[in-house]
PDB file of C-alpha atoms (C1' of nucleotides) in Angstrom:
ATOM      1  CA  MET T   1     140.658  76.151 144.813  1.00 32.00           C
ATOM      2  CA  ALA T   2     137.553  74.128 144.157  1.00 32.00           C
ATOM      3  CA  LYS T   3     135.530  77.313 144.294  1.00 29.00           C
ATOM      4  CA  LYS T   4     137.346  78.761 141.324  1.00 30.00           C
ATOM      5  CA  GLN T   5     136.075  75.982 139.113  1.00 31.00           C
ATOM      6  CA  ARG T   6     132.635  77.575 139.315  1.00 30.00           C
ATOM      7  CA  VAL T   7     133.698  79.485 136.222  1.00 34.00           C
ATOM      8  CA  ALA T   8     133.470  76.481 134.003  1.00 34.00           C
ATOM      9  CA  VAL T   9     134.696  77.720 130.649  1.00 37.00           C
ATOM     10  CA  SER T  10     137.650  79.867 129.829  1.00 41.00           C
ATOM     11  CA  PRO T  11     136.567  83.490 129.645  1.00 43.00           C
ATOM     12  CA  ALA T  12     138.434  83.886 126.406  1.00 43.00           C
ATOM     13  CA  GLU T  13     136.082  81.439 124.781  1.00 48.00           C
ATOM     14  CA  VAL T  14     132.868  83.174 125.765  1.00 52.00           C
ATOM     15  CA  CYS T  15     133.755  86.844 125.569  1.00 67.00           C
ATOM     16  CA  ASP T  16     136.312  89.149 124.076  1.00 70.00           C
ATOM     17  CA  CYS T  17     138.373  89.801 127.167  1.00 73.00           C
ATOM     18  CA  GLU T  18     140.472  88.326 129.939  1.00 76.00           C
ATOM     19  CA  MET T  19     139.060  87.975 133.393  1.00 74.00           C
ATOM     20  CA  ILE T  20     140.564  90.773 135.414  1.00 85.00           C
ATOM     21  CA  HIS T  21     139.324  89.975 138.900  1.00 93.00           C
ATOM     22  CA  ALA T  22     138.777  86.234 139.125  1.00 93.00           C
ATOM     23  CA  ASP T  23     137.815  86.409 142.802  1.00 95.00           C
ATOM     24  CA  SER T  24     135.156  89.079 142.338  1.00 96.00           C
ATOM     25  CA  VAL T  25     133.745  87.350 139.298  1.00 97.00           C
ATOM     26  CA  ALA T  26     133.517  84.016 141.076  1.00 96.00           C
ATOM     27  CA  ALA T  27     131.865  85.601 144.108  1.00 97.00           C
ATOM     28  CA  VAL T  28     129.329  87.487 142.021  1.00 98.00           C
ATOM     29  CA  LEU T  29     128.547  84.415 139.939  1.00 97.00           C
ATOM     30  CA  GLU T  30     128.028  82.544 143.187  1.00 97.00           C
ATOM     31  CA  GLY T  31     125.572  85.024 144.671  1.00 97.00           C
ATOM     32  CA  LEU T  32     123.862  86.220 141.507  1.00 97.00           C
ATOM     33  CA  GLN T  33     120.146  85.581 141.169  1.00 97.00           C
ATOM     34  CA  ASP T  34     118.970  83.000 138.698  1.00 96.00           C
ATOM     35  CA  LYS T  35     119.118  84.373 135.176  1.00 97.00           C
ATOM     36  CA  ALA T  36     115.500  83.428 134.471  1.00 97.00           C
ATOM     37  CA  LEU T  37     114.383  85.321 137.557  1.00 97.00           C
ATOM     38  CA  LEU T  38     116.263  88.410 136.451  1.00 98.00           C
ATOM     39  CA  LEU T  39     114.702  88.222 133.010  1.00 98.00           C
ATOM     40  CA  ARG T  40     111.248  88.034 134.548  1.00 97.00           C
ATOM     41  CA  ASN T  41     112.136  91.005 136.705  1.00 97.00           C
ATOM     42  CA  ALA T  42     113.187  92.975 133.636  1.00 98.00           C
ATOM     43  CA  GLU T  43     109.940  92.001 131.957  1.00 97.00           C
ATOM     44  CA  PHE T  44     108.053  93.321 134.955  1.00 97.00           C
ATOM     45  CA  PHE T  45     109.771  96.703 134.919  1.00 98.00           C
ATOM     46  CA  LYS T  46     109.437  96.918 131.182  1.00 98.00           C
ATOM     47  CA  VAL T  47     105.654  97.017 131.487  1.00 98.00           C
ATOM     48  CA  MET T  48     105.875 100.151 133.609  1.00 97.00           C
ATOM     49  CA  GLY T  49     108.554 101.533 131.333  1.00 98.00           C
ATOM     50  CA  ASP T  50     106.177 102.906 128.748  1.00 98.00           C
ATOM     51  CA  PRO T  51     104.642 106.407 129.036  1.00 98.00           C
ATOM     52  CA  THR T  52     101.134 105.330 128.088  1.00 98.00           C
ATOM     53  CA  ARG T  53     101.033 102.292 130.359  1.00 98.00           C
ATOM     54  CA  MET T  54     102.523 104.337 133.189  1.00 98.00           C
ATOM     55  CA  ARG T  55      99.761 106.920 132.826  1.00 98.00           C
ATOM     56  CA  ILE T  56      97.091 104.229 132.692  1.00 98.00           C
ATOM     57  CA  VAL T  57      98.415 102.721 135.907  1.00 98.00           C
ATOM     58  CA  ALA T  58      98.495 106.167 137.506  1.00 98.00           C
ATOM     59  CA  ALA T  59      94.883 106.780 136.506  1.00 98.00           C
ATOM     60  CA  LEU T  60      93.706 103.376 137.719  1.00 98.00           C
ATOM     61  CA  ASP T  61      95.615 103.954 140.933  1.00 97.00           C
ATOM     62  CA  GLN T  62      92.910 106.510 141.698  1.00 97.00           C
ATOM     63  CA  SER T  63      89.792 104.871 140.443  1.00 97.00           C
ATOM     64  CA  GLU T  64      88.304 102.064 138.435  1.00 98.00           C
ATOM     65  CA  LEU T  65      87.693 103.333 134.907  1.00 98.00           C
ATOM     66  CA  CYS T  66      86.272 102.112 131.617  1.00 98.00           C
ATOM     67  CA  VAL T  67      88.188 102.226 128.344  1.00 98.00           C
ATOM     68  CA  CYS T  68      86.320 105.295 127.200  1.00 97.00           C
ATOM     69  CA  ASP T  69      87.122 107.207 130.369  1.00 97.00           C
ATOM     70  CA  LEU T  70      90.774 106.301 130.059  1.00 98.00           C
ATOM     71  CA  ALA T  71      90.769 107.521 126.465  1.00 97.00           C
ATOM     72  CA  VAL T  72      89.452 110.893 127.648  1.00 97.00           C
ATOM     73  CA  VAL T  73      91.856 111.124 130.579  1.00 97.00           C
ATOM     74  CA  LEU T  74      94.904 110.334 128.448  1.00 97.00           C
ATOM     75  CA  ASP T  75      93.594 112.057 125.358  1.00 96.00           C
ATOM     76  CA  MET T  76      94.199 109.049 123.140  1.00 97.00           C
ATOM     77  CA  THR T  77      92.088 106.771 120.985  1.00 97.00           C
ATOM     78  CA  LYS T  78      90.225 103.851 122.513  1.00 97.00           C
ATOM     79  CA  SER T  79      92.158 101.560 120.231  1.00 97.00           C
ATOM     80  CA  ALA T  80      95.532 102.703 121.487  1.00 98.00           C
ATOM     81  CA  ILE T  81      94.335 102.402 125.079  1.00 98.00           C
ATOM     82  CA  SER T  82      92.870  98.977 124.461  1.00 98.00           C
ATOM     83  CA  HIS T  83      96.105  97.698 122.977  1.00 98.00           C
ATOM     84  CA  GLN T  84      98.027  98.793 126.062  1.00 98.00           C
ATOM     85  CA  LEU T  85      95.376  97.413 128.397  1.00 98.00           C
ATOM     86  CA  ARG T  86      95.942  94.078 126.731  1.00 98.00           C
ATOM     87  CA  THR T  87      99.615  94.247 127.604  1.00 98.00           C
ATOM     88  CA  LEU T  88      98.793  95.274 131.169  1.00 98.00           C
ATOM     89  CA  ARG T  89      96.246  92.475 131.483  1.00 98.00           C
ATOM     90  CA  GLU T  90      98.634  89.828 130.193  1.00 97.00           C
ATOM     91  CA  ALA T  91     101.295  91.058 132.615  1.00 97.00           C
ATOM     92  CA  ASN T  92      98.796  90.832 135.476  1.00 96.00           C
ATOM     93  CA  PHE T  93      98.929  94.526 136.222  1.00 98.00           C
ATOM     94  CA  VAL T  94      95.201  95.108 135.808  1.00 98.00           C
ATOM     95  CA  LYS T  95      91.961  93.186 135.951  1.00 98.00           C
ATOM     96  CA  SER T  96      88.692  93.849 134.155  1.00 98.00           C
ATOM     97  CA  ARG T  97      85.003  93.308 134.694  1.00 98.00           C
ATOM     98  CA  ARG T  98      82.243  93.768 132.194  1.00 97.00           C
ATOM     99  CA  ASP T  99      78.945  95.455 132.936  1.00 97.00           C
ATOM    100  CA  GLY T 100      76.771  95.464 129.865  1.00 96.00           C
ATOM    101  CA  LYS T 101      78.636  97.095 127.037  1.00 96.00           C
ATOM    102  CA  VAL T 102      81.135  98.723 129.361  1.00 97.00           C
ATOM    103  CA  VAL T 103      84.381  97.106 130.522  1.00 98.00           C
ATOM    104  CA  TYR T 104      85.857  98.449 133.731  1.00 98.00           C
ATOM    105  CA  TYR T 105      89.544  98.196 134.517  1.00 98.00           C
ATOM    106  CA  SER T 106      91.320  98.436 137.846  1.00 98.00           C
ATOM    107  CA  LEU T 107      94.732  97.651 139.284  1.00 98.00           C
ATOM    108  CA  LYS T 108      95.144  93.981 140.037  1.00 96.00           C
ATOM    109  CA  ASP T 109      96.844  94.133 143.439  1.00 89.00           C
ATOM    110  CA  GLU T 110      98.750  96.110 146.054  1.00 91.00           C
ATOM    111  CA  HIS T 111     101.958  94.848 144.526  1.00 90.00           C
ATOM    112  CA  VAL T 112     101.565  96.987 141.404  1.00 94.00           C
ATOM    113  CA  ARG T 113     100.367  99.982 143.398  1.00 95.00           C
ATOM    114  CA  GLN T 114     103.370  99.690 145.719  1.00 93.00           C
ATOM    115  CA  ILE T 115     105.999  99.637 142.976  1.00 94.00           C
ATOM    116  CA  PHE T 116     104.334 102.463 141.094  1.00 96.00           C
ATOM    117  CA  GLU T 117     104.132 104.673 144.154  1.00 94.00           C
ATOM    118  CA  LEU T 118     107.693 103.894 145.226  1.00 93.00           C
ATOM    119  CA  GLY T 119     108.931 105.139 141.868  1.00 94.00           C
ATOM    120  CA  ILE T 120     106.940 108.355 142.210  1.00 94.00           C
ATOM    121  CA  GLU T 121     108.222 108.891 145.739  1.00 91.00           C
ATOM    122  CA  HIS T 122     111.830 108.578 144.710  1.00 87.00           C
ATOM    123  CA  LEU T 123     111.475 111.003 141.835  1.00 88.00           C
ATOM    124  CA  SER T 124     109.778 113.488 144.142  1.00 85.00           C
ATOM    125  CA  GLU T 125     112.603 113.244 146.649  1.00 80.00           C
ATOM    126  CA  GLU T 126     115.281 113.914 144.071  1.00 72.00           C
ATOM    127  CA  ALA T 127     113.788 117.272 143.151  1.00 60.00           C
TER     128      ALA T 127
ATOM    129  CA  MET O   1      79.868 123.235 138.820  1.00 31.00           C
ATOM    130  CA  ALA O   2      83.098 125.127 138.634  1.00 32.00           C
ATOM    131  CA  LYS O   3      84.970 121.905 139.249  1.00 29.00           C
ATOM    132  CA  LYS O   4      83.586 120.308 136.109  1.00 29.00           C
ATOM    133  CA  GLN O   5      85.225 122.933 133.967  1.00 30.00           C
ATOM    134  CA  ARG O   6      88.513 121.283 134.722  1.00 31.00           C
ATOM    135  CA  VAL O   7      87.819 119.254 131.595  1.00 35.00           C
ATOM    136  CA  ALA O   8      88.427 122.161 129.309  1.00 35.00           C
ATOM    137  CA  VAL O   9      87.679 120.780 125.867  1.00 38.00           C
ATOM    138  CA  SER O  10      84.845 118.622 124.695  1.00 41.00           C
ATOM    139  CA  PRO O  11      85.861 114.964 124.828  1.00 43.00           C
ATOM    140  CA  ALA O  12      84.631 114.485 121.298  1.00 44.00           C
ATOM    141  CA  GLU O  13      87.313 116.833 120.057  1.00 50.00           C
ATOM    142  CA  VAL O  14      90.258 115.149 121.666  1.00 53.00           C
ATOM    143  CA  CYS O  15      89.415 111.458 121.375  1.00 67.00           C
ATOM    144  CA  ASP O  16      87.106 109.158 119.508  1.00 71.00           C
ATOM    145  CA  CYS O  17      84.504 108.581 122.195  1.00 72.00           C
ATOM    146  CA  GLU O  18      81.982 110.173 124.505  1.00 74.00           C
ATOM    147  CA  MET O  19      82.759 110.585 128.148  1.00 69.00           C
ATOM    148  CA  ILE O  20      80.923 107.834 129.979  1.00 85.00           C
ATOM    149  CA  HIS O  21      81.563 108.769 133.585  1.00 93.00           C
ATOM    150  CA  ALA O  22      82.099 112.493 133.770  1.00 93.00           C
ATOM    151  CA  ASP O  23      82.457 112.440 137.550  1.00 95.00           C
ATOM    152  CA  SER O  24      85.128 109.752 137.626  1.00 96.00           C
ATOM    153  CA  VAL O  25      87.057 111.387 134.816  1.00 97.00           C
ATOM    154  CA  ALA O  26      87.000 114.775 136.520  1.00 96.00           C
ATOM    155  CA  ALA O  27      88.072 113.270 139.841  1.00 97.00           C
ATOM    156  CA  VAL O  28      90.930 111.320 138.279  1.00 98.00           C
ATOM    157  CA  LEU O  29      92.087 114.312 136.270  1.00 97.00           C
ATOM    158  CA  GLU O  30      92.045 116.300 139.499  1.00 97.00           C
ATOM    159  CA  GLY O  31      94.203 113.878 141.464  1.00 97.00           C
ATOM    160  CA  LEU O  32      96.414 112.593 138.671  1.00 97.00           C
ATOM    161  CA  GLN O  33     100.123 113.222 138.963  1.00 97.00           C
ATOM    162  CA  ASP O  34     101.728 115.712 136.661  1.00 96.00           C
ATOM    163  CA  LYS O  35     102.196 114.230 133.216  1.00 97.00           C
ATOM    164  CA  ALA O  36     105.872 115.156 133.106  1.00 97.00           C
ATOM    165  CA  LEU O  37     106.432 113.372 136.405  1.00 97.00           C
ATOM    166  CA  LEU O  38     104.753 110.238 135.076  1.00 98.00           C
ATOM    167  CA  LEU O  39     106.892 110.323 131.971  1.00 98.00           C
ATOM    168  CA  ARG O  40     110.029 110.568 134.080  1.00 97.00           C
ATOM    169  CA  ASN O  41     108.764 107.674 136.139  1.00 97.00           C
ATOM    170  CA  ALA O  42     108.243 105.589 133.005  1.00 98.00           C
ATOM    171  CA  GLU O  43     111.730 106.523 131.879  1.00 97.00           C
ATOM    172  CA  PHE O  44     113.062 105.306 135.184  1.00 97.00           C
ATOM    173  CA  PHE O  45     111.377 101.910 134.974  1.00 98.00           C
ATOM    174  CA  LYS O  46     112.342 101.576 131.363  1.00 98.00           C
ATOM    175  CA  VAL O  47     116.011 101.508 132.307  1.00 98.00           C
ATOM    176  CA  MET O  48     115.420  98.445 134.453  1.00 97.00           C
ATOM    177  CA  GLY O  49     113.175  96.967 131.799  1.00 98.00           C
ATOM    178  CA  ASP O  50     115.977  95.528 129.711  1.00 98.00           C
ATOM    179  CA  PRO O  51     117.433  92.057 130.384  1.00 98.00           C
ATOM    180  CA  THR O  52     121.040  93.120 130.020  1.00 98.00           C
ATOM    181  CA  ARG O  53     120.757  96.229 132.174  1.00 98.00           C
ATOM    182  CA  MET O  54     118.788  94.263 134.762  1.00 98.00           C
ATOM    183  CA  ARG O  55     121.567  91.678 134.974  1.00 98.00           C
ATOM    184  CA  ILE O  56     124.229  94.377 135.216  1.00 98.00           C
ATOM    185  CA  VAL O  57     122.373  95.977 138.104  1.00 98.00           C
ATOM    186  CA  ALA O  58     122.016  92.578 139.773  1.00 98.00           C
ATOM    187  CA  ALA O  59     125.748  91.942 139.432  1.00 98.00           C
ATOM    188  CA  LEU O  60     126.696  95.392 140.724  1.00 98.00           C
ATOM    189  CA  ASP O  61     124.253  94.913 143.583  1.00 97.00           C
ATOM    190  CA  GLN O  62     126.789  92.393 144.868  1.00 97.00           C
ATOM    191  CA  SER O  63     130.090  94.003 144.126  1.00 97.00           C
ATOM    192  CA  GLU O  64     131.896  96.764 142.333  1.00 98.00           C
ATOM    193  CA  LEU O  65     133.105  95.381 138.997  1.00 98.00           C
ATOM    194  CA  CYS O  66     135.064  96.501 135.958  1.00 98.00           C
ATOM    195  CA  VAL O  67     133.729  96.290 132.415  1.00 98.00           C
ATOM    196  CA  CYS O  68     135.759  93.193 131.715  1.00 97.00           C
ATOM    197  CA  ASP O  69     134.423  91.384 134.758  1.00 97.00           C
ATOM    198  CA  LEU O  70     130.883  92.255 133.791  1.00 98.00           C
ATOM    199  CA  ALA O  71     131.510  90.908 130.299  1.00 97.00           C
ATOM    200  CA  VAL O  72     132.593  87.596 131.798  1.00 97.00           C
ATOM    201  CA  VAL O  73     129.721  87.442 134.277  1.00 97.00           C
ATOM    202  CA  LEU O  74     127.088  88.145 131.641  1.00 97.00           C
ATOM    203  CA  ASP O  75     128.913  86.329 128.875  1.00 96.00           C
ATOM    204  CA  MET O  76     128.717  89.261 126.499  1.00 97.00           C
ATOM    205  CA  THR O  77     131.187  91.484 124.648  1.00 97.00           C
ATOM    206  CA  LYS O  78     132.748  94.450 126.398  1.00 97.00           C
ATOM    207  CA  SER O  79     131.268  96.673 123.728  1.00 97.00           C
ATOM    208  CA  ALA O  80     127.708  95.571 124.409  1.00 98.00           C
ATOM    209  CA  ILE O  81     128.261  95.974 128.142  1.00 98.00           C
ATOM    210  CA  SER O  82     129.834  99.379 127.692  1.00 98.00           C
ATOM    211  CA  HIS O  83     126.900 100.618 125.643  1.00 98.00           C
ATOM    212  CA  GLN O  84     124.464  99.607 128.356  1.00 98.00           C
ATOM    213  CA  LEU O  85     126.669 101.061 131.074  1.00 98.00           C
ATOM    214  CA  ARG O  86     126.428 104.346 129.255  1.00 98.00           C
ATOM    215  CA  THR O  87     122.645 104.185 129.469  1.00 98.00           C
ATOM    216  CA  LEU O  88     122.823 103.274 133.143  1.00 98.00           C
ATOM    217  CA  ARG O  89     125.287 106.082 133.816  1.00 98.00           C
ATOM    218  CA  GLU O  90     123.168 108.690 132.065  1.00 97.00           C
ATOM    219  CA  ALA O  91     120.127 107.531 134.015  1.00 97.00           C
ATOM    220  CA  ASN O  92     122.084 107.853 137.252  1.00 96.00           C
ATOM    221  CA  PHE O  93     121.823 104.173 138.071  1.00 98.00           C
ATOM    222  CA  VAL O  94     125.559 103.593 138.327  1.00 98.00           C
ATOM    223  CA  LYS O  95     128.725 105.521 138.975  1.00 98.00           C
ATOM    224  CA  SER O  96     132.240 104.813 137.784  1.00 98.00           C
ATOM    225  CA  ARG O  97     135.788 105.381 138.915  1.00 98.00           C
ATOM    226  CA  ARG O  98     138.943 104.869 136.927  1.00 97.00           C
ATOM    227  CA  ASP O  99     142.061 103.202 138.300  1.00 97.00           C
ATOM    228  CA  GLY O 100     144.732 103.113 135.641  1.00 96.00           C
ATOM    229  CA  LYS O 101     143.395 101.336 132.587  1.00 96.00           C
ATOM    230  CA  VAL O 102     140.521  99.817 134.490  1.00 97.00           C
ATOM    231  CA  VAL O 103     137.131 101.476 135.039  1.00 98.00           C
ATOM    232  CA  TYR O 104     135.118 100.230 137.992  1.00 98.00           C
ATOM    233  CA  TYR O 105     131.344 100.492 138.135  1.00 98.00           C
ATOM    234  CA  SER O 106     129.020 100.344 141.117  1.00 98.00           C
ATOM    235  CA  LEU O 107     125.411 101.177 141.933  1.00 98.00           C
ATOM    236  CA  LYS O 108     124.888 104.882 142.481  1.00 96.00           C
ATOM    237  CA  ASP O 109     122.629 104.818 145.532  1.00 89.00           C
ATOM    238  CA  GLU O 110     120.276 102.911 147.829  1.00 91.00           C
ATOM    239  CA  HIS O 111     117.399 104.103 145.735  1.00 90.00           C
ATOM    240  CA  VAL O 112     118.319 101.870 142.805  1.00 94.00           C
ATOM    241  CA  ARG O 113     119.150  98.955 145.065  1.00 95.00           C
ATOM    242  CA  GLN O 114     115.792  99.301 146.829  1.00 93.00           C
ATOM    243  CA  ILE O 115     113.686  99.255 143.679  1.00 94.00           C
ATOM    244  CA  PHE O 116     115.640  96.374 142.193  1.00 96.00           C
ATOM    245  CA  GLU O 117     115.306  94.265 145.309  1.00 94.00           C
ATOM    246  CA  LEU O 118     111.619  95.080 145.715  1.00 93.00           C
ATOM    247  CA  GLY O 119     111.001  93.717 142.230  1.00 94.00           C
ATOM    248  CA  ILE O 120     112.869  90.521 143.021  1.00 94.00           C
ATOM    249  CA  GLU O 121     110.972  90.092 146.277  1.00 91.00           C
ATOM    250  CA  HIS O 122     107.619  90.364 144.620  1.00 87.00           C
ATOM    251  CA  LEU O 123     108.455  87.854 141.948  1.00 88.00           C
ATOM    252  CA  SER O 124     109.709  85.456 144.583  1.00 85.00           C
ATOM    253  CA  GLU O 125     106.482  85.762 146.564  1.00 80.00           C
ATOM    254  CA  GLU O 126     104.305  85.010 143.568  1.00 72.00           C
ATOM    255  CA  ALA O 127     105.914  81.619 143.055  1.00 61.00           C
TER     256      ALA O 127
ATOM    257  C1'  DT Q   1     158.055 105.951 121.114  1.00 67.02           C
ATOM    258  C1'  DT Q   2     156.050 101.749 120.608  1.00 67.02           C
ATOM    259  C1'  DG Q   3     153.076  98.007 121.828  1.00 67.02           C
ATOM    260  C1'  DA Q   4     149.454  96.102 124.592  1.00 67.02           C
ATOM    261  C1'  DC Q   5     145.207  96.143 126.774  1.00 67.02           C
ATOM    262  C1'  DA Q   6     140.854  98.386 128.964  1.00 67.02           C
ATOM    263  C1'  DA Q   7     137.225 100.956 127.573  1.00 67.02           C
ATOM    264  C1'  DT Q   8     134.428 103.977 124.647  1.00 67.02           C
ATOM    265  C1'  DT Q   9     132.186 105.345 120.537  1.00 67.02           C
ATOM    266  C1'  DG Q  10     129.646 105.641 115.972  1.00 67.02           C
ATOM    267  C1'  DA Q  11     127.607 103.480 112.020  1.00 67.02           C
ATOM    268  C1'  DA Q  12     124.897  99.798 110.481  1.00 67.02           C
ATOM    269  C1'  DC Q  13     121.535  96.400 110.830  1.00 67.02           C
ATOM    270  C1'  DA Q  14     117.917  93.451 112.704  1.00 67.02           C
ATOM    271  C1'  DA Q  15     114.307  93.011 116.002  1.00 67.02           C
ATOM    272  C1'  DA Q  16     110.840  94.883 118.918  1.00 67.02           C
ATOM    273  C1'  DT Q  17     107.418  98.309 119.843  1.00 67.02           C
ATOM    274  C1'  DG Q  18     103.446 101.648 119.800  1.00 67.02           C
ATOM    275  C1'  DC Q  19     100.053 103.910 117.169  1.00 67.02           C
ATOM    276  C1'  DT Q  20      96.667 104.205 113.295  1.00 67.02           C
ATOM    277  C1'  DC Q  21      93.144 102.499 110.575  1.00 67.02           C
ATOM    278  C1'  DA Q  22      89.659  99.436 109.382  1.00 67.02           C
ATOM    279  C1'  DA Q  23      87.161  95.484 110.343  1.00 67.02           C
ATOM    280  C1'  DC Q  24      85.136  92.910 113.689  1.00 67.02           C
ATOM    281  C1'  DT Q  25      82.621  91.165 118.170  1.00 67.02           C
ATOM    282  C1'  DA Q  26      79.576  91.978 122.268  1.00 67.02           C
ATOM    283  C1'  DA Q  27      75.671  93.868 124.423  1.00 67.02           C
ATOM    284  C1'  DC Q  28      71.731  96.487 124.494  1.00 67.02           C
ATOM    285  C1'  DA Q  29      67.566  99.272 122.761  1.00 67.02           C
ATOM    286  C1'  DT Q  30      64.092 100.047 119.463  1.00 67.02           C
TER     287       DT Q  30
ATOM    288  C1'  DA X   1      65.975  92.010 112.931  1.00 67.02           C
ATOM    289  C1'  DT X   2      68.385  96.528 112.875  1.00 67.02           C
ATOM    290  C1'  DG X   3      71.077 100.110 114.552  1.00 67.02           C
ATOM    291  C1'  DT X   4      74.071 101.984 117.940  1.00 67.02           C
ATOM    292  C1'  DT X   5      77.764 102.189 121.009  1.00 67.02           C
ATOM    293  C1'  DA X   6      81.818  99.927 123.799  1.00 67.02           C
ATOM    294  C1'  DG X   7      85.539  97.408 123.127  1.00 67.02           C
ATOM    295  C1'  DT X   8      88.870  94.290 120.754  1.00 67.02           C
ATOM    296  C1'  DT X   9      91.852  92.808 117.206  1.00 67.02           C
ATOM    297  C1'  DG X  10      95.167  92.391 113.189  1.00 67.02           C
ATOM    298  C1'  DA X  11      97.832  94.421 109.526  1.00 67.02           C
ATOM    299  C1'  DG X  12     100.739  98.069 108.308  1.00 67.02           C
ATOM    300  C1'  DC X  13     104.027 101.590 109.263  1.00 67.02           C
ATOM    301  C1'  DA X  14     107.332 104.505 111.469  1.00 67.02           C
ATOM    302  C1'  DT X  15     110.238 104.779 115.417  1.00 67.02           C
ATOM    303  C1'  DT X  16     113.068 103.050 118.860  1.00 67.02           C
ATOM    304  C1'  DT X  17     116.362  99.949 120.555  1.00 67.02           C
ATOM    305  C1'  DG X  18     120.151  96.450 121.375  1.00 67.02           C
ATOM    306  C1'  DT X  19     123.994  94.208 119.413  1.00 67.02           C
ATOM    307  C1'  DT X  20     127.887  93.797 116.287  1.00 67.02           C
ATOM    308  C1'  DC X  21     131.881  95.457 114.061  1.00 67.02           C
ATOM    309  C1'  DA X  22     135.563  98.500 113.338  1.00 67.02           C
ATOM    310  C1'  DA X  23     137.927 102.417 114.649  1.00 67.02           C
ATOM    311  C1'  DT X  24     139.512 105.340 118.449  1.00 67.02           C
ATOM    312  C1'  DT X  25     140.912 107.023 123.131  1.00 67.02           C
ATOM    313  C1'  DG X  26     143.302 106.481 127.534  1.00 67.02           C
ATOM    314  C1'  DT X  27     146.746 104.472 130.426  1.00 67.02           C
ATOM    315  C1'  DC X  28     150.656 101.937 131.452  1.00 67.02           C
ATOM    316  C1'  DA X  29     155.062  99.264 130.616  1.00 67.02           C
ATOM    317  C1'  DA X  30     159.142  98.215 127.955  1.00 67.02           C
TER     318       DA X  30
END
DNA sequence: TTGACAATTGAACAAATGCTCAACTAACAT
DNA sequence: ATGTTAGTTGAGCATTTGTTCAATTGTCAA
């Protein structure tokens, strides 16, 4: 009984429908990850969820490269690449080091490499 | 020598910069995954890269649920949920079964569960 | 058949996003 | 100092995207 009170407000007040399976809903609400954590997780996947950023990660997965090299590899302008590198940097996907006029980028950690490669693996299996 | 010809066109023609490290570029181009594969990979991550879809996946990771239940759990309208379920269905993230008026959704395979949970793990470690 | 409810769908609208272009900074060579 | 090249940045623009709202379909019960 006490458990049921976990659903604090009446469903009718917060959404446009009745609660069909009160038990399931209560159980899921109980075990569900923290909303903030899930949002951060979405944010993480979102970074990889862009064609250009995905290709940059794939390229850096092989070798450290400068912005110019990346522009050649992806066949895009330095500006476009640089904008996306900013996003990747802010999301902690890549790190950079400067040597003279040239800025070299590389993947930040195994973490990123692991997720990227797992995605590739799964797609390869499906085929 | 022959290897170098892999870069078919002059860099100046396809982007706005000179090639700084011809060797690195050639090597990366050589080993880089097929572009189409990378785009499909980006598409895959993109699906998880939305807060609502992420939360739906998290909820279904715990239990099969109907649209109404999901609406209560996420505190959103059935319509909004249904739209996102469509995206998830088309991307093969979830499957559905109908029982009378009610449609139940669940995660399609281990694949999805594995990637989702790997993301969560990594975020948890960082903290 | 009629009414009720679960779910889906399409149009519309606001917000977010990625690229281009031009201007700018940083570092080096002359 | 001046010029050159690598890289960054901000504004502008077109595209994509997520939610809302209203209308519609599907299923069951009376």
